Coordinates of C-alpha atoms in Angstrom, one line a residue:
M1 CA -14.5 -35.6 -17.5
K2 CA -14.7 -39.0 -18.8
G3 CA -17.5 -37.6 -21.2
E4 CA -14.5 -35.8 -23.2
A5 CA -13.6 -39.4 -23.8
A6 CA -16.4 -40.7 -24.8
R7 CA -17.1 -37.6 -27.1
G8 CA -13.2 -38.6 -28.8
S9 CA -11.5 -35.2 -26.9
V10 CA -7.8 -35.7 -26.9
V11 CA -7.2 -37.5 -23.5
G12 CA -3.7 -38.0 -21.9
G13 CA -2.9 -34.2 -22.4
E14 CA -1.7 -31.4 -20.3
G15 CA -4.8 -29.7 -20.9
F16 CA -7.1 -32.6 -19.9
A17 CA -5.2 -32.8 -16.3
A18 CA -5.2 -29.1 -15.8
R19 CA -8.8 -29.3 -16.3
Y20 CA -9.6 -32.4 -13.8
A21 CA -7.3 -30.3 -11.4
A22 CA -9.1 -27.5 -11.5
L23 CA -12.5 -29.6 -10.5
C24 CA -10.2 -31.0 -7.5
A25 CA -9.1 -27.6 -6.5
E26 CA -12.8 -26.2 -6.7
E27 CA -14.1 -29.4 -4.9
L28 CA -11.4 -28.6 -2.0
K29 CA -12.5 -24.9 -2.0
R30 CA -16.4 -26.4 -1.5
R31 CA -15.5 -29.0 1.1
T32 CA -13.5 -26.1 3.1
Q33 CA -16.7 -24.1 3.5
I34 CA -18.6 -27.0 4.4
I35 CA -15.8 -27.8 7.3
I36 CA -16.1 -24.4 8.5
D37 CA -19.7 -24.5 8.4
A38 CA -19.8 -27.6 10.3
A39 CA -17.5 -26.4 12.9
I40 CA -19.5 -23.3 13.7
E41 CA -22.6 -25.7 14.0
A42 CA -20.8 -28.0 16.0
H43 CA -19.9 -25.2 18.6
S44 CA -23.4 -23.8 18.8
D45 CA -24.4 -27.5 19.3
F46 CA -22.8 -28.0 22.6
G47 CA -23.7 -24.7 23.8
S48 CA -21.1 -22.2 22.3
P49 CA -18.5 -22.6 25.1
L50 CA -16.2 -20.1 25.5
H51 CA -13.7 -21.5 27.7
D52 CA -10.0 -21.2 27.3
G53 CA -8.6 -23.5 24.6
V54 CA -11.7 -24.0 22.7
E55 CA -11.1 -21.9 19.9
G56 CA -7.7 -24.2 19.6
E57 CA -9.9 -27.6 19.9
I58 CA -12.5 -26.3 17.1
I59 CA -9.4 -25.1 14.9
D60 CA -7.9 -28.7 15.4
L61 CA -10.8 -30.7 14.3
G62 CA -11.3 -28.2 11.4
M63 CA -7.5 -28.6 10.2
R64 CA -7.7 -32.6 10.7
T65 CA -10.9 -32.5 8.4
L66 CA -9.6 -30.5 5.9
D67 CA -6.1 -32.5 6.0
G68 CA -8.0 -35.7 5.2
V69 CA -10.3 -34.1 2.1
H70 CA -7.2 -32.9 0.7
Q71 CA -5.3 -36.0 0.7
G72 CA -8.5 -37.7 -0.5
L73 CA -8.6 -35.5 -3.1
E74 CA -5.0 -35.8 -4.3
G75 CA -5.5 -39.5 -4.5
T76 CA -8.4 -39.4 -6.5
Y77 CA -6.3 -37.0 -8.9
Q78 CA -3.5 -39.4 -8.9
R79 CA -5.9 -42.7 -9.4
F80 CA -7.9 -41.0 -12.1
L81 CA -5.4 -39.7 -14.4
E82 CA -3.4 -43.3 -14.1
G83 CA -6.4 -44.7 -15.1
F84 CA -6.4 -43.0 -18.5
G85 CA -2.9 -44.3 -19.0
Y86 CA -0.6 -41.3 -18.1
A87 CA 2.9 -42.3 -17.1
S88 CA 3.9 -39.5 -15.3
V89 CA 0.7 -37.6 -13.4
P90 CA 1.0 -33.8 -13.9
A91 CA 1.1 -31.9 -10.4
S92 CA -2.4 -31.0 -8.9
R93 CA -1.3 -28.0 -7.4
L94 CA -3.8 -28.7 -4.6
A95 CA -0.4 -28.2 -2.3
Q96 CA 0.1 -24.8 -3.5
A97 CA -3.5 -24.3 -2.6
Y98 CA -4.0 -25.8 0.4
P99 CA -2.1 -23.0 2.9
L100 CA -5.2 -20.5 1.7
H101 CA -7.6 -22.9 2.6
D102 CA -5.8 -23.9 5.9
A103 CA -5.9 -19.9 7.0
S104 CA -9.6 -19.4 5.3
V105 CA -10.6 -22.4 8.2
R106 CA -8.0 -20.8 11.2
N107 CA -9.2 -17.1 10.3
V108 CA -12.9 -17.8 10.5
I109 CA -13.0 -19.7 13.3
T110 CA -11.2 -17.6 15.4
R111 CA -13.8 -14.4 14.2
H112 CA -16.4 -16.8 15.2
I113 CA -14.8 -17.0 18.9
W114 CA -13.9 -13.6 19.0
T115 CA -17.5 -12.4 18.5
K116 CA -19.2 -14.9 20.6
R117 CA -16.6 -13.6 23.7
H118 CA -17.2 -9.9 22.6
V119 CA -19.7 -8.9 20.7
P120 CA -23.1 -9.4 22.6
M121 CA -25.9 -10.9 21.5
K122 CA -29.0 -9.5 20.5
N123 CA -31.9 -9.1 23.8
Q124 CA -28.9 -9.5 25.9
P125 CA -29.3 -7.6 28.8
P126 CA -26.6 -5.0 29.5
A127 CA -24.5 -5.6 32.7
S128 CA -25.3 -4.1 35.7
G129 CA -23.5 -1.8 37.9
P130 CA -22.2 1.8 38.5
T131 CA -20.0 3.3 36.0
F132 CA -17.0 5.5 36.4
Q133 CA -15.1 7.8 34.1
F134 CA -11.5 9.0 34.6
N135 CA -9.2 11.2 33.3
A136 CA -6.1 10.0 34.1
P137 CA -4.4 6.8 34.0
V138 CA -5.2 4.2 36.9
G139 CA -4.3 0.7 38.1
A140 CA -7.7 -1.1 39.5
V141 CA -10.8 0.4 41.0
L142 CA -12.1 -1.8 43.6
T143 CA -15.9 -0.5 44.6
G144 CA -16.6 -3.0 47.8
A145 CA -16.6 -5.9 49.9
G146 CA -16.0 -8.9 47.7
S147 CA -15.6 -6.8 44.8
T148 CA -13.3 -7.7 42.0
A149 CA -10.6 -5.3 39.2
S150 CA -9.9 -5.8 36.1
V151 CA -7.5 -3.7 34.1
Q152 CA -7.7 -3.1 30.2
Q153 CA -5.0 -1.4 28.6
T154 CA -5.1 -0.2 25.0
I155 CA -1.4 -0.5 23.6
S156 CA -0.4 2.3 20.9
T157 CA 0.3 0.7 17.8
Q158 CA 0.6 3.9 15.8
I159 CA 2.9 3.5 12.4
D160 CA 3.7 5.1 9.6
S161 CA 0.5 5.1 7.8
N162 CA 1.6 6.3 4.9
A163 CA 4.7 4.0 4.6
L164 CA 2.4 0.8 5.4
A165 CA -0.4 1.7 2.5
V166 CA 2.9 2.1 0.2
T167 CA 3.8 -1.6 1.3
L168 CA 0.1 -3.1 1.2
D169 CA -0.1 -1.4 -2.4
A170 CA 3.5 -3.0 -3.3
L171 CA 2.6 -6.3 -2.2
I172 CA -0.7 -6.3 -4.1
R173 CA 0.5 -5.1 -7.2
A174 CA 3.3 -7.9 -7.2
L175 CA 0.7 -10.4 -6.4
E176 CA -2.0 -9.2 -9.1
G177 CA 1.1 -9.1 -11.5
S178 CA 2.4 -12.5 -11.0
T179 CA 2.1 -16.0 -13.4
A180 CA 3.6 -18.1 -11.0
V181 CA 0.5 -18.8 -9.1
D182 CA -3.3 -19.6 -10.4
P183 CA -5.4 -16.3 -10.4
E184 CA -7.7 -17.9 -7.7
M185 CA -4.9 -18.4 -5.2
R186 CA -3.7 -14.6 -6.2
A187 CA -7.0 -13.4 -5.7
E188 CA -7.3 -14.9 -2.2
A189 CA -3.6 -13.6 -1.2
V190 CA -4.7 -10.2 -2.5
Q191 CA -7.6 -9.9 -0.4
A192 CA -5.8 -11.7 2.4
V193 CA -3.5 -8.5 2.2
R194 CA -6.3 -6.3 2.0
E195 CA -7.8 -7.3 5.5
V196 CA -4.5 -7.3 6.9
G197 CA -4.6 -3.4 5.7
A198 CA -8.0 -2.9 7.3
E199 CA -6.7 -4.5 10.9
A200 CA -3.9 -1.9 10.5
A201 CA -6.3 0.8 10.1
K202 CA -8.1 0.1 13.8
E203 CA -6.7 1.3 16.8
V204 CA -5.9 -2.1 18.2
P205 CA -5.3 -5.1 15.5
N206 CA -6.3 -8.1 16.0
K207 CA -2.9 -9.6 15.8
S208 CA -3.9 -13.4 16.0
K209 CA -6.3 -12.8 12.8
V210 CA -3.3 -10.8 11.4
K211 CA -0.8 -13.6 11.8
T212 CA -3.4 -16.1 10.2
L213 CA -3.6 -14.1 7.5
L214 CA 0.2 -13.3 6.8
R215 CA 0.8 -17.2 7.2
G216 CA -1.8 -17.6 4.1
V217 CA -0.2 -15.1 2.2
R218 CA 3.6 -16.1 3.1
E219 CA 2.9 -19.5 1.6
V220 CA 1.7 -17.7 -1.8
I221 CA 4.6 -15.5 -2.0
K222 CA 7.4 -18.1 -1.6
F223 CA 6.4 -18.8 -5.5
I224 CA 6.5 -14.9 -6.1
P225 CA 10.2 -13.5 -5.4
E226 CA 9.5 -9.9 -6.4
A227 CA 7.2 -9.4 -3.6
G228 CA 9.4 -10.9 -0.9
E229 CA 10.6 -7.2 0.1
A230 CA 7.0 -5.9 0.6
F231 CA 5.9 -8.9 2.4
S232 CA 9.0 -8.7 4.8
K233 CA 8.5 -5.1 5.4
L234 CA 4.2 -6.0 6.1
S235 CA 5.9 -8.9 8.7
E236 CA 8.0 -6.3 10.3
W237 CA 4.8 -4.6 11.1
G238 CA 3.2 -7.5 12.1
A239 CA 5.8 -8.0 14.6
R240 CA 5.2 -4.7 16.3
I241 CA 1.6 -5.6 17.2
G242 CA 2.6 -9.1 18.5
A243 CA 1.8 -11.3 15.5
L244 CA 5.1 -12.6 15.1
L245 CA 5.6 -15.4 12.3
D246 CA 6.7 -18.7 13.2

């Protein structure tokens, strides 16, 4: 950017500020990935603990770091343009992009912990013990003295798949057709909607993941009124599976 001034390019206009804002946005995206990688690596370095609350602890660490990065970039943007004599510095728009990076940190860490808890690692010996098959609903089964029992129930979330598909398509079209937010934000929001659709196709959607994705999309559609109706319908479906937005 300083090279532009050295070459005699116009400094002080909206285009100059927009180009520097784009650099800041790219840096925020890059550092978000670094934060995610560092959080997952830290979890592994401590032996990948899976106790209750560990997910929240890692997410909190990631979010506090991301917030510091965001504030730092905002300050850098402000000071940089003030140094070029801007009487009124244009908005960086980093605040608009932040919710999607917030959602990305939360979503990836949540998925990492879920995978650690539910997906067997390679070379991990299978759990020993007898296998029982029942063809009718049961409560719990005890197989001997000192045994414990657990019950896993699947909650049906069957819905009108055609209606949901229409809602998802309408929301994606509204996002892609809007000029109220920058293309990168729209693309990330569209991807989030598609991931919600992928969860909806599962017999038991991951309600935590759905809730995180919907939160990110909600921040973007605040600037796109025409997407409001479709998002409301998608939020209603989320509430029905337990992903009720705050």
